[in-house]
Coordinates of C-alpha atoms and ligand atoms in Angstrom, one line a residue:
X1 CA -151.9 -138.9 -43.2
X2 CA -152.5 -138.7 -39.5
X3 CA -154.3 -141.4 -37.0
X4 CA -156.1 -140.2 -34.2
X5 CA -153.7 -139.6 -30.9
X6 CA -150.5 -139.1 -33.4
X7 CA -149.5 -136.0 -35.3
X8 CA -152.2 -133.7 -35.9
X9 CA -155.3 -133.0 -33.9
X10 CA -158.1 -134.8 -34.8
X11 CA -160.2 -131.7 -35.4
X12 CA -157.9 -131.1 -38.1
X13 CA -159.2 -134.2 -40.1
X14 CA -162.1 -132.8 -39.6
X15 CA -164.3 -136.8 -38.8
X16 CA -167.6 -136.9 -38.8
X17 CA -168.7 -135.6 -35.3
X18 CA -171.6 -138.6 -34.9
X19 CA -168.7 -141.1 -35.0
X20 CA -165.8 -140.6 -32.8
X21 CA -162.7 -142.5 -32.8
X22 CA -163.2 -145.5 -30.6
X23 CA -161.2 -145.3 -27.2
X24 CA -158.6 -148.0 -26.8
X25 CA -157.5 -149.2 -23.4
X26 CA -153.8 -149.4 -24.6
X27 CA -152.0 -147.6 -27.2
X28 CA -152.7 -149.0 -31.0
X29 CA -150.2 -150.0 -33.1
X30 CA -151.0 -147.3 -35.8
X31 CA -150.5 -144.4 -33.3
X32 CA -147.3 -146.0 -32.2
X33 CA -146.0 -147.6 -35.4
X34 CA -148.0 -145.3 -37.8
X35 CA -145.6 -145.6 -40.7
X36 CA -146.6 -149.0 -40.4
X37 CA -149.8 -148.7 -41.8
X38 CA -148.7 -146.2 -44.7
X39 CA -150.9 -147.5 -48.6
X40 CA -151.7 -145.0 -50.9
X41 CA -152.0 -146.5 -54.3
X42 CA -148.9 -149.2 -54.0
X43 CA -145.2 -149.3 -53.3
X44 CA -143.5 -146.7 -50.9
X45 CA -141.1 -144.8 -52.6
X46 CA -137.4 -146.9 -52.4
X47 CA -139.3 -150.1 -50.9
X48 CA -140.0 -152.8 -53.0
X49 CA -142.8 -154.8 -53.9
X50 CA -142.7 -157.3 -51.9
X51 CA -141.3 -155.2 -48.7
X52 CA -144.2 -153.3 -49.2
X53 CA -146.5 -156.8 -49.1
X54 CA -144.3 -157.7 -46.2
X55 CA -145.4 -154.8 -44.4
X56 CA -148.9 -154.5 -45.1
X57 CA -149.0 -157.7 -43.6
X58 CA -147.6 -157.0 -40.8
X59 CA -150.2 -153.6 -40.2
X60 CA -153.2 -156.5 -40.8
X61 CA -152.0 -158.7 -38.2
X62 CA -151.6 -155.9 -35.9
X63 CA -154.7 -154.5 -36.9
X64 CA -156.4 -158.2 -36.1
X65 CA -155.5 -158.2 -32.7
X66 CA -156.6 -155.0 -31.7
X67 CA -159.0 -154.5 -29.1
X68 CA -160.9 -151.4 -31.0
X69 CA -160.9 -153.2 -34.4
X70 CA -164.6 -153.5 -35.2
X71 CA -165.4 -149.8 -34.4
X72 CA -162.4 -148.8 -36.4
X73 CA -163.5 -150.1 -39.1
X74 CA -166.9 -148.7 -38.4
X75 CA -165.3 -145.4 -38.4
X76 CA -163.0 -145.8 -41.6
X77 CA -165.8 -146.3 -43.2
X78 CA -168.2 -143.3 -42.1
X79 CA -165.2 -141.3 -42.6
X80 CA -163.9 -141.6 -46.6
X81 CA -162.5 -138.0 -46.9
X82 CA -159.7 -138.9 -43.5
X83 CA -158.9 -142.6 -44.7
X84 CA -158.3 -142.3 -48.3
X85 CA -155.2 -144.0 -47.8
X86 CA -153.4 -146.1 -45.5
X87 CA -154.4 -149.6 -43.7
X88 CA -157.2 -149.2 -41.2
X89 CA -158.9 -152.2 -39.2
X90 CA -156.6 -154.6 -42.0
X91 CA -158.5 -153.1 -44.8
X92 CA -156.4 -151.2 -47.9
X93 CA -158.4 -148.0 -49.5
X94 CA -159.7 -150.3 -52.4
X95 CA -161.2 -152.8 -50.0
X96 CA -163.1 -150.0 -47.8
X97 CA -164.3 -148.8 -51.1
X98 CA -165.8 -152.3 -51.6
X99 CA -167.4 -152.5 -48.3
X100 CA -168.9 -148.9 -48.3
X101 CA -170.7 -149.9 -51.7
X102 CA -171.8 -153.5 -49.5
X103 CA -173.4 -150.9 -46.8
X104 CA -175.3 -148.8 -49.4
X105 CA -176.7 -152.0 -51.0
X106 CA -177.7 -153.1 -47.4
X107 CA -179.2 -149.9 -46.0
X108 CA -179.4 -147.7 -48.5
X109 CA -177.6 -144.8 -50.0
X110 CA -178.0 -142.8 -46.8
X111 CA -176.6 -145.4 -44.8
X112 CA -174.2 -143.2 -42.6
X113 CA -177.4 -141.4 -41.4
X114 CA -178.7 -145.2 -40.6
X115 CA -175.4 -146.0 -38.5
X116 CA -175.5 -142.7 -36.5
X117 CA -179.5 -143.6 -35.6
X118 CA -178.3 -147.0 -34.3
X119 CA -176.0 -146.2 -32.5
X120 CA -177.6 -143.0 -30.5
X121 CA -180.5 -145.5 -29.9
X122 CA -177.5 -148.0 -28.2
X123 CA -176.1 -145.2 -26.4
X124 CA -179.5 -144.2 -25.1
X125 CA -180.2 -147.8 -24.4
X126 CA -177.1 -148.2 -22.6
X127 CA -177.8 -144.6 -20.4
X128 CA -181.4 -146.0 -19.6
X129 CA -179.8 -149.6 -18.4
X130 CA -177.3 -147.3 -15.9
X131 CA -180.2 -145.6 -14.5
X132 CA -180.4 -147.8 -11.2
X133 CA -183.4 -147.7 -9.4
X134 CA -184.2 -146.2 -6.2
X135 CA -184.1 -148.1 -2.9
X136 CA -187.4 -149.0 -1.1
X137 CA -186.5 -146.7 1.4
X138 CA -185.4 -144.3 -1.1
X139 CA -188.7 -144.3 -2.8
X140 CA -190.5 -143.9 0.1
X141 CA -189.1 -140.8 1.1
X142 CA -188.9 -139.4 -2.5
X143 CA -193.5 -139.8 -1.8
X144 CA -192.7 -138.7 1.6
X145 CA -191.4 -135.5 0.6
X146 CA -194.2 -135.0 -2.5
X147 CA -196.8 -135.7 0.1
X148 CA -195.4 -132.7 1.9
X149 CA -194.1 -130.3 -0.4
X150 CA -195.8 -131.1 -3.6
X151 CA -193.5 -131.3 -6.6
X152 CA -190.1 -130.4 -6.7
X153 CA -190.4 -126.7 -8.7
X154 CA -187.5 -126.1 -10.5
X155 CA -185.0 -123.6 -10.2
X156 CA -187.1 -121.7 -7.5
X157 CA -184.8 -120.2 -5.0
X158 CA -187.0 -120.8 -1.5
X159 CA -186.0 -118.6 1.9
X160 CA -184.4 -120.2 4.6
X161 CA -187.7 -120.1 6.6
X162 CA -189.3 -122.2 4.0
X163 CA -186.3 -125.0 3.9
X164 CA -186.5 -125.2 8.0
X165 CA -189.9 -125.6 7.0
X166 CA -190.1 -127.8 4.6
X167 CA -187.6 -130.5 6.6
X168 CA -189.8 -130.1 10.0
X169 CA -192.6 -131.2 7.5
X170 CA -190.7 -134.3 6.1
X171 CA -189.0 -135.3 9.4
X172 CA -192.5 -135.5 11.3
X173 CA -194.1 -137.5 7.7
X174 CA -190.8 -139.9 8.0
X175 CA -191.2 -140.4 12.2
X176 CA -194.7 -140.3 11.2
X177 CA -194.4 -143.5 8.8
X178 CA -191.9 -145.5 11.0
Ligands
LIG201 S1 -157.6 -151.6 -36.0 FE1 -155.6 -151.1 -36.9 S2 -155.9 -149.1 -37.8 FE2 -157.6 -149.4 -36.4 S3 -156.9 -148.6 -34.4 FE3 -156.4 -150.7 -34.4 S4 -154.3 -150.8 -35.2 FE4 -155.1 -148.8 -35.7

């Protein structure tokens, strides 16, 4: 098994594309320690029991105090086919299983579809907070310039003539409106 950023591409585990891996400001502990967070179905072959428990352990804590752990686990989740096995966001494959049936009783059986709608509607919420508004002044030059010119057309290529033009028109609005 591969994590994101160690071993094979990505594309290879083929994740769904509405989900990707969260970014993490610093290298996780899975992509540097990855056999670390090795689980298929119990013990690692020539390990113990209980060095395997040790070691599990130790994958949860570091999973605890990772700065992407809530949208791994988000992702884990969306993404059964890539996370069969192995510890991801301090969960083993039997407890993922658990949680993925939890989802479907909360938001029904298409609840991966539910998920992606919620979070292109954050995404688009977030984009739509970025847009900062324009400037008085801005804004009165933007009207300036529809006053003069009409709309903007798109992708109409206009002669030089016309853009001396059109910027003698908008100089003697702006001088006009000072
Ligand atoms: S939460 Fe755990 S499995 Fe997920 S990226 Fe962080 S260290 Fe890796």
């Amino acid at each position: 098994m591969s994590r994101p950023g160690v071993g094979q591409p990505t594309a290879y585990l083929d994740p769904d594309p509405r989900f990707p891996f969260p970014h993490s400001p610093t290298p996780t502990r899975c992509q540097t320690e990855p056999q670390m967070f090795d689980f298929t179905n119990g013990d690692r072959a020539g390990e113990t029991r209980a060095a395997t428990e040790k070691r599990l352990e130790k994958a949860r804590k570091a999973c605890s105090g990772c700065p992407i752990v809530q949208d791994c686990l988000k992702w884990a989740l969306v993404n059964k086919p890539v996370t069969r096995f192995g510890i991801w966001a301090a969960t083993t494959p039997g407890q993922r299983t658990a949680l993925r049936k939890r989802m479907a009783d909360r938001l029904g059986p298409d609840w991966i579809d539910v998920l992606a709608r919620q979070d292109q509607a954050r995404r688009e919420q977030a984009a739509a907070a970025r847009h900062t508004p324009l400037t008085v002044d801005q804004a009165r030059i933007v009207r300036l310039d529809r006053q003069v010119n009409g709309p903007m057309p798109t992708h109409r290529l206009i002669s030089p003539e016309l853009q001396q033009r059109n910027r003698t028109r908008l100089m003697a609005g702006l001088k006009a409106a000072s």
